[in-house]
Short mmCIF file of C-alpha atoms in Angstrom, two decimals:
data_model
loop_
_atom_site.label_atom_id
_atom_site.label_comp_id
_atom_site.label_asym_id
_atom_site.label_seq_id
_atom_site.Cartn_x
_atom_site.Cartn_y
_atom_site.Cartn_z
CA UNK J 1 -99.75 -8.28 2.22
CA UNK J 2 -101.89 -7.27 -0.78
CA UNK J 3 -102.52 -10.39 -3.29
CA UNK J 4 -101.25 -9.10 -6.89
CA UNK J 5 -103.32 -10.13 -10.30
CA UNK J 6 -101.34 -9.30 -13.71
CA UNK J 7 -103.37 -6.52 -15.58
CA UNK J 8 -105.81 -7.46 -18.43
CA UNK J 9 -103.02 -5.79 -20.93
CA UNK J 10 -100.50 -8.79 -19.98
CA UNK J 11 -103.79 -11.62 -20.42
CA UNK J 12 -104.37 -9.63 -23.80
CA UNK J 13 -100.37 -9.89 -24.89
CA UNK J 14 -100.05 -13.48 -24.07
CA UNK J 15 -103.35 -14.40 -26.27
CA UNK J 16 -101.78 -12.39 -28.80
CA UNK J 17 -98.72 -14.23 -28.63
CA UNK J 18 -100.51 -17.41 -28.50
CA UNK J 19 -102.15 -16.64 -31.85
CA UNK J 20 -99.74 -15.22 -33.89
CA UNK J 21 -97.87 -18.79 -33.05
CA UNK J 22 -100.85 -20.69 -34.16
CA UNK J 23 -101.21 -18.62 -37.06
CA UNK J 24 -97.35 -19.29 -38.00
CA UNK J 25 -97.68 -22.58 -37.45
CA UNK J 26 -100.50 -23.05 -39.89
CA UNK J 27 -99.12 -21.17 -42.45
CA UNK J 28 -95.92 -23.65 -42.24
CA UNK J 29 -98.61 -26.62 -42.62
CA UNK J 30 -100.24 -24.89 -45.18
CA UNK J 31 -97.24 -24.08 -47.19
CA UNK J 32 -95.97 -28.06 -46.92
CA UNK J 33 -98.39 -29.14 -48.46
CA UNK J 34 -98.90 -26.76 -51.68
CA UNK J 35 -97.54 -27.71 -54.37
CA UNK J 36 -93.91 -26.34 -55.76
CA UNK J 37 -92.06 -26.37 -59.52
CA UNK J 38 -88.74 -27.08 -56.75
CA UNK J 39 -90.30 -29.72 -54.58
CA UNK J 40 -87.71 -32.19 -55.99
CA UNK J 41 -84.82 -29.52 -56.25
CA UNK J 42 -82.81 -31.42 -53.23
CA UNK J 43 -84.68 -34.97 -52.90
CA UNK J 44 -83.93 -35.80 -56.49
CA UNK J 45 -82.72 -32.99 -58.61
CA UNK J 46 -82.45 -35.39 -62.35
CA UNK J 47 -86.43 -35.46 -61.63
CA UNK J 48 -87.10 -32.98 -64.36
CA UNK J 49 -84.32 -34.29 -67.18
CA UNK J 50 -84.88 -37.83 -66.60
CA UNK J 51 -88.44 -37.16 -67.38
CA UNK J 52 -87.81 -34.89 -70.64
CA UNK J 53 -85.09 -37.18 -71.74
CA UNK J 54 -87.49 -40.40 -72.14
CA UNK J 55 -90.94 -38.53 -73.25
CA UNK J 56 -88.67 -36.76 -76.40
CA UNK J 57 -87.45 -40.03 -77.26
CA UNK J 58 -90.96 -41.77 -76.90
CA UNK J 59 -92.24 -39.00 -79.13
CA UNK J 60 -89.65 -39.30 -81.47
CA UNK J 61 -90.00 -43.03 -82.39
CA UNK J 62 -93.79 -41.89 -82.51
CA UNK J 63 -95.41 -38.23 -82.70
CA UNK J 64 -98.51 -39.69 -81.42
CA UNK J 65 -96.89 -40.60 -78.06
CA UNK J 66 -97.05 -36.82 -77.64
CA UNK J 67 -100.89 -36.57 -77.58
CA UNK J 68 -101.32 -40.05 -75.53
CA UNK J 69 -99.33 -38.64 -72.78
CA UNK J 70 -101.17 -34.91 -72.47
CA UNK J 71 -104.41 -36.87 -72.91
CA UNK J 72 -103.12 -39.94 -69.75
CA UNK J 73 -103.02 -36.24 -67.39
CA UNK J 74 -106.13 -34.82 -68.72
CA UNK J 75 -108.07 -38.54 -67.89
CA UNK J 76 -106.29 -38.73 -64.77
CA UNK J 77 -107.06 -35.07 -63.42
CA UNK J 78 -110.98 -34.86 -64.42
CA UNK J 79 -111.19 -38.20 -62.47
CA UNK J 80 -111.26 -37.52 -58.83
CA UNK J 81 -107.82 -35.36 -59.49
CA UNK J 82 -104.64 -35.88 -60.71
CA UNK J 83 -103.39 -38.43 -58.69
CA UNK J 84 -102.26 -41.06 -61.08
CA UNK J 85 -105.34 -43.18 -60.15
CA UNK J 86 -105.54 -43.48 -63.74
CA UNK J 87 -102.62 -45.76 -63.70
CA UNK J 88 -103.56 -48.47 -61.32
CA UNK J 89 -104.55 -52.05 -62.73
CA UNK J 90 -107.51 -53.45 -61.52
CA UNK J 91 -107.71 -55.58 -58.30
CA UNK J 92 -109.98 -57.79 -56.11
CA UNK J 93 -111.28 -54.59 -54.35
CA UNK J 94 -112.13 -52.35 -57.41
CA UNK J 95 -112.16 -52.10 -60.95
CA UNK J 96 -110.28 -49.21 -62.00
CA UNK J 97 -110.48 -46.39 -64.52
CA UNK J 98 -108.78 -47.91 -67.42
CA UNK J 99 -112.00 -50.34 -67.85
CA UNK J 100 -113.96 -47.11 -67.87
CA UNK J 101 -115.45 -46.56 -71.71
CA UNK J 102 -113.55 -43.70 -72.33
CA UNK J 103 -110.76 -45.15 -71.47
CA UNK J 104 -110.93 -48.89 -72.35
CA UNK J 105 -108.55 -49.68 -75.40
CA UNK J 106 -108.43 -45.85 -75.94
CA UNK J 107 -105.74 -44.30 -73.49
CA UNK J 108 -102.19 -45.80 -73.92
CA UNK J 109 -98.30 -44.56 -73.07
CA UNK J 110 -98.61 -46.36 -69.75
CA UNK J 111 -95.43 -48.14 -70.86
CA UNK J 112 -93.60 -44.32 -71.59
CA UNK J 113 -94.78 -44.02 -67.61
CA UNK J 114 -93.40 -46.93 -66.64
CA UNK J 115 -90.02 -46.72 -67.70
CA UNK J 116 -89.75 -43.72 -66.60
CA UNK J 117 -90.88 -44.65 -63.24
CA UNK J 118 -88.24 -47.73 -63.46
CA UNK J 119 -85.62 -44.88 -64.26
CA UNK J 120 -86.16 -42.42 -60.85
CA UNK J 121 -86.67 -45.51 -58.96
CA UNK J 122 -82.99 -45.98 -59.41
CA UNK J 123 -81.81 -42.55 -59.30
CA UNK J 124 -84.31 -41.06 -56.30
CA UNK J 125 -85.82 -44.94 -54.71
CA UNK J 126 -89.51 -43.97 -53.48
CA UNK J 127 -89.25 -40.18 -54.07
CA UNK J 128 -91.35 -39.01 -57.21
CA UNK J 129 -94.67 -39.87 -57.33
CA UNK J 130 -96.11 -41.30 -60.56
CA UNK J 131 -99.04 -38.76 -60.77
CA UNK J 132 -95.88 -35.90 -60.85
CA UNK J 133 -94.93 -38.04 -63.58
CA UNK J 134 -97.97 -37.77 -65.51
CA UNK J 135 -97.82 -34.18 -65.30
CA UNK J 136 -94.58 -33.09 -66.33
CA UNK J 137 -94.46 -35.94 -69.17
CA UNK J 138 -97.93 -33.90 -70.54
CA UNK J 139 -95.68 -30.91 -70.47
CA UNK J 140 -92.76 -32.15 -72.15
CA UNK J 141 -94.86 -33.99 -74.69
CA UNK J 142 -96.63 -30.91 -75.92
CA UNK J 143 -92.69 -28.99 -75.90
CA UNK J 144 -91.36 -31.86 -78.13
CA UNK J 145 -94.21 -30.93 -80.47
CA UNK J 146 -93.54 -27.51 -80.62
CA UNK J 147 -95.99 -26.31 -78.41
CA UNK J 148 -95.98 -24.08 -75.20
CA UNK J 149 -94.25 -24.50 -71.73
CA UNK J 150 -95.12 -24.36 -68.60
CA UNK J 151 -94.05 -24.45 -64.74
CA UNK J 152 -95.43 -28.05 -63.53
CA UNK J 153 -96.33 -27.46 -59.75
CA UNK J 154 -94.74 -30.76 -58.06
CA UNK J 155 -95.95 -32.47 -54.95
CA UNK J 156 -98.41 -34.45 -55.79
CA UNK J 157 -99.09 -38.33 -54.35
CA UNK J 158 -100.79 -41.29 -55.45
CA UNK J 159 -103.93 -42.64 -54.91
CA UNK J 160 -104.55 -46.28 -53.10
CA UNK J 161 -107.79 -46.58 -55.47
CA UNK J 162 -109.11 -45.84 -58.84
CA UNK J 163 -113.09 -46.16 -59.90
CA UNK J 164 -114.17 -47.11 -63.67
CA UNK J 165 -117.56 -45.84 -62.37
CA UNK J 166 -115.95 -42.04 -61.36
CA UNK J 167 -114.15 -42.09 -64.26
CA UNK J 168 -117.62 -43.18 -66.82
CA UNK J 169 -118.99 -40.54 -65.43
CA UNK J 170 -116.33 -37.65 -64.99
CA UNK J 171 -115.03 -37.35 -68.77
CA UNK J 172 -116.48 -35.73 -71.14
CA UNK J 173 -117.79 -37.47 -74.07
CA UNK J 174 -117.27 -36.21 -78.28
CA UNK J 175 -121.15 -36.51 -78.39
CA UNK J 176 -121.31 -33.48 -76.21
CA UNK J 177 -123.19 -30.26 -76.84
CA UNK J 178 -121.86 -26.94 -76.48
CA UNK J 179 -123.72 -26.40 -73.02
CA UNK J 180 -122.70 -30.06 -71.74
CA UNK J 181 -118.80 -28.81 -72.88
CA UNK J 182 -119.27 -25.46 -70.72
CA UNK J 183 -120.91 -27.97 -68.13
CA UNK J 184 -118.50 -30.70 -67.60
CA UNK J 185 -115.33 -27.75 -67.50
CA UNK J 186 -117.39 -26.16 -65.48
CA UNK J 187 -117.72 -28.65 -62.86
CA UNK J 188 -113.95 -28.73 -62.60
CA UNK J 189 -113.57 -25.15 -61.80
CA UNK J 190 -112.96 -24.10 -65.38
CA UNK J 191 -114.87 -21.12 -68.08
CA UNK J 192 -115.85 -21.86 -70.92
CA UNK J 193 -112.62 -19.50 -72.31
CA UNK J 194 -110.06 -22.08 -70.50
CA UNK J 195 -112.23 -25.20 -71.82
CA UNK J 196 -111.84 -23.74 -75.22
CA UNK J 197 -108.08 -22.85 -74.53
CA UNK J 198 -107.92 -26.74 -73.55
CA UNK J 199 -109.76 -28.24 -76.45
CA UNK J 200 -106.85 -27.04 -78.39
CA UNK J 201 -105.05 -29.96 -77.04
CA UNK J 202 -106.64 -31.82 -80.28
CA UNK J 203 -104.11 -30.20 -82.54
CA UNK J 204 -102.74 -33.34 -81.86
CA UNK J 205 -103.53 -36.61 -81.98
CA UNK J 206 -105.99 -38.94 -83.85
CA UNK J 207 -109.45 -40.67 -82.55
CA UNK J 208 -111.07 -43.77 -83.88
CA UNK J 209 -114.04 -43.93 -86.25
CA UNK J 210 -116.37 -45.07 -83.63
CA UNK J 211 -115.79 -41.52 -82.01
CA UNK J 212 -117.23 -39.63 -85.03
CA UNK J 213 -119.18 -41.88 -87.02
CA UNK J 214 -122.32 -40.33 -85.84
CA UNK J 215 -121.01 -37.05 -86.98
CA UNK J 216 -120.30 -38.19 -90.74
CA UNK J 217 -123.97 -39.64 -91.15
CA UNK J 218 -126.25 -37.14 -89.28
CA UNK J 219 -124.81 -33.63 -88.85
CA UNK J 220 -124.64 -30.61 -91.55
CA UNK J 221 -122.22 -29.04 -89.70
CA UNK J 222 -119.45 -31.02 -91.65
CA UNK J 223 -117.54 -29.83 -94.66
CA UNK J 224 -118.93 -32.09 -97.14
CA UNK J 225 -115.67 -33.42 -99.18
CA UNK J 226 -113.85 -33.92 -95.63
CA UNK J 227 -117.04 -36.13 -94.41
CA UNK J 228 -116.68 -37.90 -97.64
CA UNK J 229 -112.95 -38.84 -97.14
CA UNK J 230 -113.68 -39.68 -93.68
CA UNK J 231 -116.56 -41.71 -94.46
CA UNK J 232 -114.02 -43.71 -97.02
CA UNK J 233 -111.36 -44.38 -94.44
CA UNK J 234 -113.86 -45.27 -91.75
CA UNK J 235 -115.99 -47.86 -94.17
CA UNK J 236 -112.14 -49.71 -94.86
CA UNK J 237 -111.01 -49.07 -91.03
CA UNK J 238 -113.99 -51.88 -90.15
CA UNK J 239 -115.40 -52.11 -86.08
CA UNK J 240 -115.11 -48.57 -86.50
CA UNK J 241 -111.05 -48.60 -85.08
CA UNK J 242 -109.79 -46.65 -88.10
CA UNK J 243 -108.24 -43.42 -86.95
CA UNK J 244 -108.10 -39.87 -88.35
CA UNK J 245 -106.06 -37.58 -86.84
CA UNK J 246 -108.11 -34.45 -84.66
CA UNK J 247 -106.12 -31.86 -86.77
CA UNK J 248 -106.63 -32.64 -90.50
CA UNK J 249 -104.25 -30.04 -91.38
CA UNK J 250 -100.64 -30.06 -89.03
CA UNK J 251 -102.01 -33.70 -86.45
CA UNK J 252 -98.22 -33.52 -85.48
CA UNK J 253 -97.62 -30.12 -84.66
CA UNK J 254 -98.91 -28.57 -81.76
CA UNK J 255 -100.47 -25.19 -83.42
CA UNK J 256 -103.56 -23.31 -83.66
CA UNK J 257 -105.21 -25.55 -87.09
CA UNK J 258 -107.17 -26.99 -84.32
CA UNK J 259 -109.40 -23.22 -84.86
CA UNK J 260 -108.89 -22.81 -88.22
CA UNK J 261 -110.49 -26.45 -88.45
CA UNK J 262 -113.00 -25.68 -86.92
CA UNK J 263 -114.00 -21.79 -89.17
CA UNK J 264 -113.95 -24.66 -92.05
CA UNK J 265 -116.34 -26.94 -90.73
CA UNK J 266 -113.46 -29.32 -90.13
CA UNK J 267 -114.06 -30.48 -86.36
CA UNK J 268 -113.54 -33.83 -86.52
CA UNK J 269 -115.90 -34.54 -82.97
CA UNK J 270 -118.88 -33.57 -82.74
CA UNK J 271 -117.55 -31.60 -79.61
CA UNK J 272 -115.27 -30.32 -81.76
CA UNK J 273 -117.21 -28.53 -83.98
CA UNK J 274 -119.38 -27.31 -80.93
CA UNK J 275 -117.12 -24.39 -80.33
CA UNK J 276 -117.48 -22.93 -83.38
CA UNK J 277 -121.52 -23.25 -84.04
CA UNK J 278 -123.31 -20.20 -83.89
CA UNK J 279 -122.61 -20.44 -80.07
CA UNK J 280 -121.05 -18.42 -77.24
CA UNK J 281 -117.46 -19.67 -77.85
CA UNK J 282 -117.71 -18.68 -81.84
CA UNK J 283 -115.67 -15.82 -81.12
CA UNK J 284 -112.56 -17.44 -79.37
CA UNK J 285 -112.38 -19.68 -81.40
CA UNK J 286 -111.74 -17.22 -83.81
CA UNK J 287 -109.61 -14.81 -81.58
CA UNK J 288 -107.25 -17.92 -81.50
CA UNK J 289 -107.30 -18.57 -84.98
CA UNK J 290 -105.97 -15.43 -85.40
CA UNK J 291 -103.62 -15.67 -82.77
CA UNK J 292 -101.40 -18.77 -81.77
CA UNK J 293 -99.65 -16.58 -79.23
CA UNK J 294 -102.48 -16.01 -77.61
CA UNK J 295 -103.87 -19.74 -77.61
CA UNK J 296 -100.33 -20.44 -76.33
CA UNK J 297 -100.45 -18.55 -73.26
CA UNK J 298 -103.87 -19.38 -72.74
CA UNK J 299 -103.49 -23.26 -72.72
CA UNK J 300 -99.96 -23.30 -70.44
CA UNK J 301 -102.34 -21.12 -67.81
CA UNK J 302 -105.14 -23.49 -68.08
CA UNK J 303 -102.84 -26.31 -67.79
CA UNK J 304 -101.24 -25.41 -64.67
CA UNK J 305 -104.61 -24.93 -63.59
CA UNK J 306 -105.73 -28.39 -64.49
CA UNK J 307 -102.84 -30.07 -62.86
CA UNK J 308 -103.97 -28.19 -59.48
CA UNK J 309 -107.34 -29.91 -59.21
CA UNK J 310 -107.58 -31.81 -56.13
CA UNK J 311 -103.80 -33.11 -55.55
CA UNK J 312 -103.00 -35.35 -52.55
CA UNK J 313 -100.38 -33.87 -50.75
CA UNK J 314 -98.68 -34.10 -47.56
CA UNK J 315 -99.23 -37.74 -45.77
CA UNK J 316 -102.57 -38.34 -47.92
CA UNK J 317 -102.14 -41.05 -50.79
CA UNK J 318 -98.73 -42.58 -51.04
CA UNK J 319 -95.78 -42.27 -53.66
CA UNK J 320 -96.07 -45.75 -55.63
CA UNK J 321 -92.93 -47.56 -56.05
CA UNK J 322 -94.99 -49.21 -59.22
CA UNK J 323 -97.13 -47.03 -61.23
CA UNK J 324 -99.75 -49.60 -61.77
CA UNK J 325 -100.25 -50.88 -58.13
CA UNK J 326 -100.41 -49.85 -54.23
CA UNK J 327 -97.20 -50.29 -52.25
#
């Protein structure tokens, strides 16, 4: 009786059908892990208005809640991703980011992130994570001031560890220079059109004396009545804790001054008044001077972007039942 081998076509089908399985499965992986503005659509659908409910009523008892919050997501994501690491206390086995300088007595609204934590502990026990938290309380935040909105993608898990060292060395200091801007940004996947787009963010908000001190006493680049009235409230403020607000003309409103600022030699950082210095960004900062719609769209884009880099997702991290330590 004559022995019968399958033809190579029915070896070829099977592999086929072998990898278009494999290839199905992986996308299924892929796509449970990426990040979604529905991820907690079923698991805890009051997510999103719990969230919004507390951040406009910390920014109504105080504007400047507003700016804390956007700036808690912006130090958390340049620091080894947004992953709330920014959050976590220091312990016996590392000494976390809010020791860092840039941080230290400088970032606040952990408490705003706290109670809302408390709140969807109750409603949705162990479901959102804190760093989702962060994110969509940036977003809200920069609504209640009247600025742009966004989609926040949602997904994202906590970190088990935070470094003051990683964070020292991540964030971007106001001493900066135009190339060391386009640098750091850079780093992070950003131009130097979205780094501009982000700057923007200090249409809000206020920073201490000791940020721009340097700026009052050695720099030209400094209309000379504003570096006079600084100079006053800085010399009263004493240790240099005084605080001017970033945006000298609207600090509460979350507009496009920021630019217009900075075409009157206004920049209250010396990164500030990078942008607009005879450099390569001169002209956007001008294009959104001229338009806020365009500086609107611009900075939602950017921040969606931002709140992509490097998220913990799927069974990496963990979703902290306190914001400020590991389960």
């Amino acid at each position: 009786m004559a022995s019968h081998n399958p033809s190579p076509w029915i070896y070829a089908n099977i592999r086929m059908i072998c990898l278009a399985l494999l290839f199905m499965l992986l996308v299924e992986i892929s796509t449970a892990h990426e990040l979604s503005p529905a991820f907690y659509a079923t698991s805890c659908p009051r997510a999103l208005s719990t969230i919004k409910s507390a951040v406009r009523s910390a920014v109504a008892r105080e504007a400047r809640m507003g700016a804390s919050l956007l700036r808690l997501h912006f130090h958390d994501c340049f620091v080894n991703g947004c992953d709330a690491s920014i959050l976590l206390d220091d312990t016996s086995s590392f000494t976390g980011e809010k020791k860092a300088g840039p941080n230290n007595n400088s970032v606040r609204g952990f408490e705003v992130i706290d109670n809302i934590k408390k709140q969807l502990e109750s409603l949705c026990p162990g479901i959102v994570s804190c760093a989702d938290i962060v994110a969509v309380a940036a977003r809200d935040s920069v609504v209640a001031l009247g600025g742009p909105t966004w989609n926040v993608q949602l997904g994202r898990r906590d970190s088990t560890t935070a470094s003051k060292d990683a964070a020292t060395s991540n964030l971007p200091p106001p001493t900066l220079d135009l190339n060391g801007l386009i640098s750091a940004f850079s780093n992070k996947g950003f131009t130097a059109k979205e780094m501009v787009a982000l700057s923007g963010s200090h249409t809000i908000g206020q920073a201490r004396c000791s940020s721009f001190q340097g700026r009052l006493n050695n720099e030209k680049t400094i209309d000379s009545k504003f570096a006079k009235s600084l100079k006053s409230k800085c010399s009263s403020g004493g240790s240099g804790t005084a605080l001017s607000p970033l945006d000298v003309s609207t600090p509460t409103a979350f507009d496009n001054s920021y630019y217009k600022n900075l075409l009157s030699q206004k920049g209250l950082l010396h990164s500030d008044q990078q942008l607009f210095s005879k450099g390569s960004t001169d002209s956007q900062v001008i294009a959104y001077s001229n338009n806020v719609g365009s500086f609107r769209t611009d900075f939602a884009n950017a921040m969606v972007k931002m709140g992509n880099l490097s998220p913990l997702t799927g069974t990496s991290g963990q979703i902290r039942t306190n914001c400020r330590k590991v389960n």
